[in-house]
Coordinates of C-alpha atoms in Angstrom, one line a residue:
M1 CA 20.4 -42.7 -28.1
S2 CA 23.7 -41.5 -29.2
D3 CA 25.4 -38.4 -27.7
R4 CA 25.3 -36.9 -31.1
E5 CA 21.7 -37.2 -31.2
K6 CA 21.0 -35.9 -27.4
H7 CA 23.3 -32.6 -28.5
K8 CA 21.3 -32.3 -31.3
K9 CA 17.9 -32.4 -29.4
H10 CA 19.1 -30.4 -26.4
R11 CA 20.5 -27.4 -29.5
I12 CA 16.7 -27.6 -30.8
F13 CA 15.1 -27.3 -27.5
R14 CA 17.6 -24.4 -26.6
R15 CA 16.7 -22.7 -29.8
L16 CA 12.9 -23.0 -29.2
S17 CA 13.1 -21.5 -25.6
R18 CA 15.2 -18.6 -27.0
S19 CA 12.4 -18.4 -30.2
I20 CA 9.6 -18.2 -26.9
E21 CA 11.5 -15.8 -24.7
A22 CA 12.1 -13.6 -27.7
V23 CA 8.1 -13.8 -28.7
G24 CA 7.2 -13.3 -25.2
D25 CA 9.3 -10.0 -24.9
S26 CA 7.8 -8.7 -28.1
V27 CA 4.2 -9.2 -27.0
T28 CA 5.3 -7.6 -23.6
R29 CA 6.6 -4.7 -25.3
R30 CA 3.6 -4.4 -27.4
L31 CA 1.2 -4.3 -24.5
R32 CA 3.2 -2.4 -22.3
L33 CA 1.0 0.7 -21.9
S34 CA 1.8 4.5 -21.0
I35 CA 1.3 5.9 -17.8
R36 CA -1.2 8.1 -19.3
T37 CA -3.2 5.4 -21.0
R38 CA -3.3 3.6 -17.8
I39 CA -4.4 6.5 -15.8
S40 CA -7.3 6.6 -18.7
F41 CA -8.4 2.8 -18.1
N42 CA -8.3 3.7 -14.5
Y43 CA -10.4 6.4 -14.8
I44 CA -12.8 4.6 -17.2
A45 CA -13.1 1.7 -14.5
L46 CA -13.9 3.9 -11.9
Y47 CA -16.5 5.8 -13.9
T48 CA -18.0 2.2 -15.0
F49 CA -18.3 1.0 -11.4
V50 CA -20.1 4.1 -10.2
A51 CA -22.2 3.8 -13.4
G52 CA -22.9 0.2 -12.7
V53 CA -23.8 1.1 -8.7
T54 CA -25.9 3.7 -9.9
L55 CA -27.9 1.4 -12.3
L56 CA -28.0 -1.3 -9.5
V57 CA -29.6 0.8 -7.1
F58 CA -31.9 2.8 -9.7
V59 CA -33.2 -0.7 -10.8
C60 CA -33.7 -1.9 -7.5
G61 CA -35.3 1.2 -5.9
Y62 CA -37.7 0.8 -9.0
L63 CA -38.5 -2.5 -8.3
V64 CA -39.3 -1.9 -4.8
M65 CA -41.6 1.1 -5.8
V66 CA -43.5 -1.1 -8.1
E67 CA -44.3 -3.7 -5.7
N68 CA -44.8 -1.3 -2.9
Q69 CA -47.5 0.5 -5.4
V70 CA -49.3 -2.8 -7.0
M71 CA -49.9 -4.2 -3.3
Q72 CA -51.4 -0.8 -1.9
S73 CA -53.6 -0.5 -4.7
N74 CA -55.0 -4.2 -4.3
Q75 CA -54.6 -4.1 -0.5
G76 CA -58.0 -5.1 0.0
V77 CA -58.0 -8.3 -2.0
L78 CA -55.0 -9.1 -0.2
E79 CA -56.4 -8.9 3.1
G80 CA -59.9 -10.5 2.2
I81 CA -58.5 -13.6 0.9
P82 CA -57.6 -15.2 4.3
Q83 CA -60.6 -14.1 6.0
N84 CA -63.1 -15.4 3.2
V85 CA -61.3 -18.7 2.5
Q86 CA -60.6 -20.2 5.9
S87 CA -64.2 -20.6 6.6
L88 CA -65.2 -22.3 2.9
T89 CA -64.9 -26.0 1.9
E90 CA -62.5 -26.8 -1.2
E91 CA -65.2 -26.5 -3.5
E92 CA -66.5 -23.1 -2.3
A93 CA -62.8 -22.1 -2.1
T94 CA -62.5 -22.8 -6.1
E95 CA -65.4 -21.0 -7.0
Y96 CA -64.3 -18.1 -4.9
L97 CA -60.9 -18.0 -6.2
S98 CA -62.3 -18.3 -9.8
R99 CA -64.9 -15.3 -9.2
L100 CA -61.9 -13.3 -7.7
K101 CA -59.6 -13.9 -10.8
E102 CA -62.6 -12.6 -13.1
D103 CA -63.1 -9.4 -11.3
N104 CA -59.8 -8.3 -11.1
R105 CA -56.4 -7.9 -13.3
F106 CA -54.5 -10.6 -11.9
S107 CA -53.9 -14.1 -12.3
I108 CA -54.3 -16.6 -9.2
A109 CA -52.7 -20.2 -8.3
A110 CA -53.2 -22.0 -5.5
Y111 CA -51.1 -24.7 -4.1
T112 CA -51.4 -27.2 -1.2
S113 CA -49.0 -28.0 1.6
E114 CA -47.5 -30.6 -0.8
N115 CA -47.0 -28.0 -3.7
T116 CA -49.7 -29.9 -5.7
V117 CA -51.8 -27.5 -7.9
F118 CA -55.2 -26.8 -5.8
Y119 CA -56.5 -24.0 -8.6
P120 CA -57.1 -24.1 -11.1
E121 CA -57.4 -27.6 -11.9
E122 CA -54.7 -27.6 -14.9
S123 CA -51.3 -26.4 -14.3
P124 CA -50.8 -22.8 -14.4
I125 CA -48.9 -21.2 -17.3
I126 CA -45.8 -20.6 -15.2
W127 CA -45.0 -23.3 -12.6
Y128 CA -44.2 -20.6 -9.7
Q129 CA -42.9 -23.4 -7.4
N130 CA -40.5 -24.8 -9.7
R131 CA -39.2 -21.2 -10.4
K132 CA -39.1 -20.2 -7.0
N133 CA -36.9 -23.0 -5.9
A134 CA -34.4 -22.6 -8.6
N135 CA -32.1 -20.8 -6.9
I136 CA -31.2 -19.0 -3.4
V137 CA -31.7 -15.8 -5.1
F138 CA -35.5 -16.2 -6.2
E139 CA -35.9 -18.2 -3.1
N140 CA -35.5 -15.1 -1.1
L141 CA -36.7 -12.8 -3.4
P142 CA -39.9 -14.3 -5.2
F143 CA -40.6 -11.4 -7.1
L144 CA -37.5 -11.5 -9.2
S145 CA -38.3 -15.0 -10.2
M146 CA -41.4 -13.6 -12.3
Y147 CA -39.9 -10.5 -13.8
R148 CA -39.0 -12.6 -16.9
Y149 CA -42.7 -13.1 -17.6
Q150 CA -43.4 -9.7 -16.3
L151 CA -45.5 -10.8 -13.4
L152 CA -45.2 -9.8 -9.8
P153 CA -45.9 -12.7 -7.3
K154 CA -47.8 -12.1 -3.9
E155 CA -47.7 -15.2 -1.6
I156 CA -50.7 -15.4 0.9
Y157 CA -50.6 -18.2 3.3
T158 CA -54.0 -19.6 4.5
T159 CA -56.1 -22.7 5.7
I160 CA -59.6 -23.6 4.4
A161 CA -62.4 -25.2 6.3
D162 CA -61.2 -28.5 6.5
G163 CA -57.9 -27.4 8.2
Q164 CA -56.2 -28.3 4.8
Q165 CA -53.0 -25.7 4.2
M166 CA -52.9 -23.7 1.2
L167 CA -51.0 -21.4 -0.4
V168 CA -52.4 -18.5 -2.5
V169 CA -50.2 -16.7 -5.3
L170 CA -51.6 -13.7 -6.9
F171 CA -49.7 -12.8 -10.2
F172 CA -50.2 -9.1 -11.1
D173 CA -49.2 -8.0 -14.6
V174 CA -46.6 -5.6 -14.6
S175 CA -45.7 -5.3 -18.2
T176 CA -46.3 -1.4 -18.1
Y177 CA -44.0 -1.3 -15.4
W178 CA -41.5 -3.2 -17.1
H179 CA -41.3 -1.3 -20.4
A180 CA -40.9 2.0 -18.5
L181 CA -37.6 0.2 -16.8
K182 CA -36.4 -0.9 -19.9
F183 CA -36.7 2.3 -21.3
F184 CA -35.0 4.0 -18.5
V185 CA -32.0 1.6 -18.5
F186 CA -31.7 2.3 -22.2
L187 CA -31.6 6.4 -21.3
L188 CA -29.3 5.4 -18.6
A189 CA -26.6 3.3 -21.2
I190 CA -27.1 6.2 -23.7
A191 CA -26.2 8.5 -20.7
Y192 CA -23.3 6.2 -19.9
L193 CA -21.6 5.9 -23.2
F194 CA -22.3 10.0 -23.6
G195 CA -20.5 10.2 -20.3
L196 CA -17.5 8.0 -21.4
F197 CA -17.0 9.9 -24.5
I198 CA -16.6 13.0 -22.6
L199 CA -14.6 11.5 -20.4
W200 CA -12.2 9.8 -23.0
T201 CA -12.0 13.2 -24.8
L202 CA -11.7 15.5 -21.9
G203 CA -9.6 13.6 -20.0
S204 CA -7.2 12.7 -22.8
F205 CA -7.1 16.5 -23.5
K206 CA -6.4 17.0 -19.8
L207 CA -3.6 14.0 -19.2
K208 CA -2.0 15.4 -22.2
R209 CA -1.6 18.7 -20.6
V210 CA -0.8 17.5 -17.2
F211 CA 1.9 14.9 -18.6
Q212 CA 3.5 17.7 -20.8
P213 CA 6.1 18.7 -18.3
I214 CA 7.0 15.0 -18.1
R215 CA 7.8 14.9 -21.7
D216 CA 9.6 18.2 -21.6
I217 CA 11.9 16.7 -19.0
T218 CA 12.4 13.8 -21.0
Q219 CA 13.3 15.6 -23.9
I220 CA 15.6 18.1 -22.0
A221 CA 17.2 15.2 -20.2
R222 CA 18.2 13.8 -23.5
E223 CA 19.2 16.9 -25.4
T224 CA 21.4 18.5 -22.3
N225 CA 25.0 18.0 -22.8
V226 CA 28.4 20.0 -21.8
Q227 CA 27.5 22.6 -25.3
N228 CA 23.9 23.6 -23.8
L229 CA 23.7 23.4 -19.8
D230 CA 21.9 26.5 -20.0
R231 CA 18.5 25.1 -21.2
R232 CA 15.5 24.9 -18.7
I233 CA 12.2 23.2 -18.5
D234 CA 9.2 25.4 -19.0
V235 CA 7.4 25.5 -15.6
S236 CA 4.8 27.9 -16.6
T237 CA 2.5 25.1 -17.7
A238 CA 3.1 22.7 -15.1
K239 CA 0.9 22.2 -11.8
Y240 CA 1.0 21.0 -8.9
E241 CA 3.8 18.0 -7.9
L242 CA 4.8 17.9 -11.7
K243 CA 5.8 22.0 -11.1
D244 CA 8.0 20.9 -7.9
L245 CA 9.6 18.3 -10.0
A246 CA 10.4 20.4 -13.0
I247 CA 11.7 23.3 -10.6
T248 CA 14.1 20.9 -8.7
I249 CA 15.0 19.7 -12.0
N250 CA 16.0 23.3 -13.3
E251 CA 18.1 23.5 -9.9
M252 CA 19.9 20.4 -10.2
I253 CA 21.0 21.3 -13.6
D254 CA 21.8 24.8 -12.3
R255 CA 24.2 23.0 -10.0
I256 CA 25.7 20.9 -12.7
Q257 CA 26.1 23.8 -14.7
E258 CA 27.9 25.7 -11.8
G259 CA 30.0 22.5 -11.0
Y260 CA 31.3 22.3 -14.7
K261 CA 32.0 26.1 -14.9
R262 CA 34.1 25.6 -11.6
Q263 CA 35.8 22.3 -12.9
Q264 CA 36.7 24.2 -16.4
R265 CA 37.9 27.3 -14.3
F266 CA 40.0 24.8 -12.2
V267 CA 41.7 23.1 -15.3
S268 CA 42.3 26.4 -16.7
D269 CA 43.6 27.9 -13.5
V270 CA 45.9 24.4 -12.9
S271 CA 47.3 24.6 -16.4
H272 CA 48.2 28.2 -16.4
E273 CA 50.0 27.9 -12.8
L274 CA 51.7 24.8 -14.1
R275 CA 52.7 26.7 -17.4
T276 CA 55.0 29.1 -15.6
P277 CA 57.2 26.9 -13.5
I278 CA 57.5 24.6 -16.4
S279 CA 58.6 27.4 -18.7
V280 CA 61.3 28.3 -16.0
I281 CA 62.2 24.9 -16.0
Q282 CA 62.7 24.5 -19.8
G283 CA 64.6 27.7 -20.0
Y284 CA 67.0 27.2 -17.2
A285 CA 67.5 23.6 -18.7
N286 CA 68.5 25.4 -22.2
M287 CA 70.5 27.6 -20.5
L288 CA 72.4 24.8 -18.7
D289 CA 72.7 23.0 -21.8
R290 CA 74.4 25.9 -23.6
W291 CA 76.7 27.6 -20.7
G292 CA 76.2 26.0 -17.6
K293 CA 78.4 23.1 -18.3
K294 CA 81.4 25.7 -18.3
D295 CA 80.3 28.5 -16.3
P296 CA 80.0 27.5 -12.3
E297 CA 77.8 30.6 -11.9
V298 CA 75.4 29.9 -14.2
L299 CA 75.1 26.2 -13.1
Q300 CA 74.5 27.3 -9.6
E301 CA 71.7 29.9 -10.9
S302 CA 70.3 26.9 -12.7
I303 CA 70.4 24.6 -9.9
D304 CA 68.7 27.1 -7.6
A305 CA 66.0 28.2 -9.7
L306 CA 65.2 24.5 -10.8
T307 CA 64.8 23.5 -7.3
N308 CA 62.5 26.9 -6.4
E309 CA 60.2 25.8 -9.2
A310 CA 60.2 22.3 -8.1
Q311 CA 59.3 23.0 -4.9
N312 CA 56.8 25.3 -6.0
M313 CA 55.1 22.6 -8.4
Q314 CA 55.7 20.2 -5.3
N315 CA 53.3 22.9 -3.1
L316 CA 50.9 22.9 -5.6
V317 CA 50.3 19.3 -6.1
E318 CA 50.1 18.9 -2.5
G319 CA 47.6 21.3 -2.1
L320 CA 45.6 20.2 -4.9
L321 CA 45.7 16.5 -3.4
F322 CA 44.9 17.8 0.2
L323 CA 41.9 19.5 -1.1
A324 CA 41.0 16.3 -3.4
R325 CA 41.4 14.0 0.0
H326 CA 38.8 16.7 1.5
D327 CA 36.1 16.5 -1.3
K328 CA 36.3 13.0 -1.2
E329 CA 36.0 12.7 2.6
T330 CA 39.1 10.6 3.2
L331 CA 41.3 13.1 5.0
Q332 CA 43.0 11.6 8.2
L333 CA 43.0 13.6 11.3
D334 CA 45.6 13.1 14.0
K335 CA 43.8 14.7 16.5
R336 CA 45.3 15.5 20.4
R337 CA 44.4 17.8 23.3
F338 CA 46.5 21.0 23.2
D339 CA 45.9 24.7 24.3
L340 CA 45.2 27.0 21.0
S341 CA 46.8 29.8 22.9
E342 CA 50.0 28.2 23.1
I343 CA 50.3 27.4 19.3
V344 CA 49.1 31.0 18.1
E345 CA 51.7 32.4 20.1
S346 CA 54.6 30.1 19.0
I347 CA 53.8 30.7 15.3
I348 CA 53.5 34.5 16.1
K349 CA 57.0 34.3 17.4
D350 CA 58.0 32.5 14.2
C351 CA 56.6 35.3 12.0
E352 CA 58.3 37.8 14.4
V353 CA 61.6 36.4 13.7
I354 CA 61.0 35.9 9.8
D355 CA 59.0 39.3 8.9
K356 CA 60.7 42.4 10.5
N357 CA 58.2 44.8 8.2
H358 CA 55.0 44.4 10.2
V359 CA 54.1 45.1 13.6
Y360 CA 52.5 41.9 15.0
K361 CA 50.0 42.7 18.4
Y362 CA 48.1 39.9 20.3
A363 CA 46.0 39.2 23.0
F364 CA 45.6 35.7 24.6
E365 CA 42.9 34.1 27.1
S366 CA 44.1 31.0 28.4
N367 CA 43.1 27.7 28.7
S368 CA 41.3 27.8 25.1
C369 CA 42.2 23.8 25.0
I370 CA 40.6 22.2 21.6
H371 CA 40.8 18.7 20.3
A372 CA 42.3 18.6 16.9
D373 CA 45.0 17.8 14.3
L374 CA 47.8 19.7 15.3
N375 CA 49.6 19.9 12.2
Q376 CA 46.5 21.0 10.2
I377 CA 45.4 23.8 12.6
K378 CA 49.1 25.0 12.5
Q379 CA 48.8 25.4 8.8
C380 CA 45.6 27.1 9.0
L381 CA 47.0 29.8 11.0
R382 CA 50.0 30.2 8.9
I383 CA 47.9 30.6 5.8
F384 CA 45.9 33.4 7.6
L385 CA 48.6 35.1 9.3
D386 CA 50.6 34.7 5.5
N387 CA 47.7 36.3 3.8
A388 CA 47.6 39.3 6.6
K389 CA 51.1 39.7 5.8
K390 CA 50.9 39.8 2.3
Y391 CA 48.1 42.4 1.9
T392 CA 49.4 44.6 4.7
P393 CA 51.6 47.9 3.9
D394 CA 55.3 47.6 5.6
G395 CA 55.2 49.4 8.8
K396 CA 51.3 48.7 9.5
N397 CA 49.7 46.3 12.4
I398 CA 48.9 42.6 12.3
F399 CA 46.4 42.0 15.5
V400 CA 45.9 38.4 16.5
R401 CA 43.4 37.7 19.4
V402 CA 42.5 34.3 20.8
G403 CA 39.3 33.9 22.9
K404 CA 36.6 31.7 23.8
E405 CA 32.9 32.3 22.6
G406 CA 30.1 29.7 24.0
R407 CA 31.1 26.5 23.0
Y408 CA 33.9 27.6 20.4
A409 CA 37.4 29.0 20.8
F410 CA 38.6 31.5 18.3
V411 CA 41.2 32.9 17.0
D412 CA 41.0 36.4 15.1
V413 CA 43.7 37.5 12.6
Q414 CA 43.1 41.2 11.7
D415 CA 45.2 43.7 9.6
E416 CA 45.4 46.6 8.0
G417 CA 45.8 46.1 4.5
V418 CA 44.0 46.7 1.4
G419 CA 40.6 44.9 2.1
I420 CA 38.3 42.8 0.0
A421 CA 35.8 44.3 -2.3
K422 CA 32.1 43.6 -1.7
E423 CA 32.0 41.7 -5.0
D424 CA 34.7 39.4 -4.3
L425 CA 34.0 38.3 -0.9
H426 CA 31.7 35.5 -1.8
S427 CA 34.8 34.1 -3.8
I428 CA 37.8 34.4 -1.8
F429 CA 37.6 30.8 -0.6
E430 CA 37.2 29.4 -4.1
R431 CA 40.2 27.6 -5.4
F432 CA 42.8 29.6 -7.8
Y433 CA 40.6 32.6 -7.0
R434 CA 42.6 36.0 -6.2
A435 CA 41.1 39.3 -6.4
D436 CA 42.2 41.7 -8.9
E437 CA 44.7 43.4 -6.7
S438 CA 46.2 40.7 -5.5
R439 CA 47.0 38.7 -9.0
T440 CA 50.5 40.4 -9.3
K441 CA 53.5 38.2 -8.7
T442 CA 54.5 40.6 -5.8
T443 CA 52.3 38.5 -3.5
G444 CA 53.0 35.3 -5.1
G445 CA 50.9 31.9 -4.2
Y446 CA 48.5 29.8 -6.3
G447 CA 44.8 31.0 -4.8
L448 CA 45.0 27.9 -3.0
G449 CA 45.6 28.9 1.0
L450 CA 42.1 30.3 1.6
S451 CA 40.4 26.8 -0.1
I452 CA 42.8 25.0 2.1
A453 CA 42.3 26.7 5.4
K454 CA 38.3 26.5 4.7
A455 CA 39.0 22.8 4.3
I456 CA 40.9 22.2 7.4
V457 CA 38.4 24.3 9.2
L458 CA 35.3 22.3 8.0
E459 CA 37.1 18.9 8.7
H460 CA 37.1 20.2 12.6
K461 CA 33.4 21.1 12.8
G462 CA 34.3 24.7 12.7
K463 CA 33.3 28.0 11.1
I464 CA 35.2 31.1 9.7
Q465 CA 33.7 34.6 10.1
V466 CA 35.0 37.4 7.5
R467 CA 34.9 41.5 8.3
T468 CA 36.5 43.7 5.8
K469 CA 36.1 47.1 4.8
L470 CA 38.0 48.2 1.4
N471 CA 41.3 49.9 2.0
E472 CA 41.1 49.5 5.6
G473 CA 41.7 46.1 6.2
S474 CA 40.2 42.6 6.7
S475 CA 39.5 40.1 9.8
F476 CA 39.3 36.5 9.4
R477 CA 37.7 34.8 12.5
I478 CA 38.3 31.0 13.2
Y479 CA 35.9 29.1 15.3
L480 CA 36.9 25.7 16.7
P481 CA 34.8 23.5 19.3
I482 CA 36.2 23.4 22.4
E483 CA 37.2 20.2 23.9
K484 CA 34.3 18.9 26.7
E485 CA 35.8 18.5 30.0

């Protein structure tokens, strides 16, 4: 076989395999059942199993009842055969059985120990022994072997006068009982079909209501986008676990909506904050182009303004990058052991040198050692002190206290400024957020300071407590874990 023919056969085989896989996938998709259909089939299977067990118990109970009733009504005959036969010869036993058959409503067959026919001489209509030995069920439950012929057998083992072993089998006619049983089974079958219809109808209606929240969830998930994040799942029709699922998804959409709003506000605020320095830079660049080449004063003014705005933009970008690293949990901390009181004292002295318009009062508790990133803690403290300075009128006091509370060391920065309105209190740590009173350019800043301070404190497993009263001042208390000795 040439290589070309081999390649052709391989290509045909590959196409055939693909065709078989495609047919298999198509059949799988067509046979794929929904959860609702599978639950319906499971309920039907359970209902059928219960109905089958009920029918089996009923039939067995009925057969046992029939057997007991027949045996009780013929108890005298059953007890008399062994007593009467054992004193008779073979001929007398045959005559006795013949007479007994004529006087009662049952058939009789007698077998020797070798399973040969003893009475009657001709073979009986039913070869009972052959039927009984057909399988293990008939062997252990002989009365079942004859229900096909509507007969109930009763075995009696005895001996005759010459010592010969004999098995006498009485066949009672139970056709009346059999017809009644078939009628009862027929009624049960009708009841089963009626119950199946009710189960399917009511079950389908009930499952449709139960799974309605899932369809609503699917529809909401497909249709939800940034234009309609206010859509929610109706939980009034849901019950049990599905109601909990719908509520959970609604809460998730709430968080997504809130996060999207924050992102929109963040982008808007960044654009707004960058617009001003960019406009300043463009203005001074144009002024340089027109007059700065020949006028040294204009040149120096432009250079100073450009440098200042470039520094502002750098501070903004660095603040944003710091918060982004905090969000991604990638901040690197250079922790070391130091006394918090010493650091706060050093920062306050710097503030007193720079800020002559406020009075700084402080109280320190010694040995407030923590294990933290020194530079970040300094940055955090400067943010709170800078905030206190910005919003406290000239001549007023700024109080700083360092102490210990439980397993935390704390720094409390309290001012006598404008305070924070109650409606603004929950938002002061959001990025670019500034209360209405602080949105003027007199205070400056981009509204990132408290967000950065909060991120630093959280990175150190600390917490922040804020107390404020409008027009009287605010207190920011920072808690940081004390280093274990």
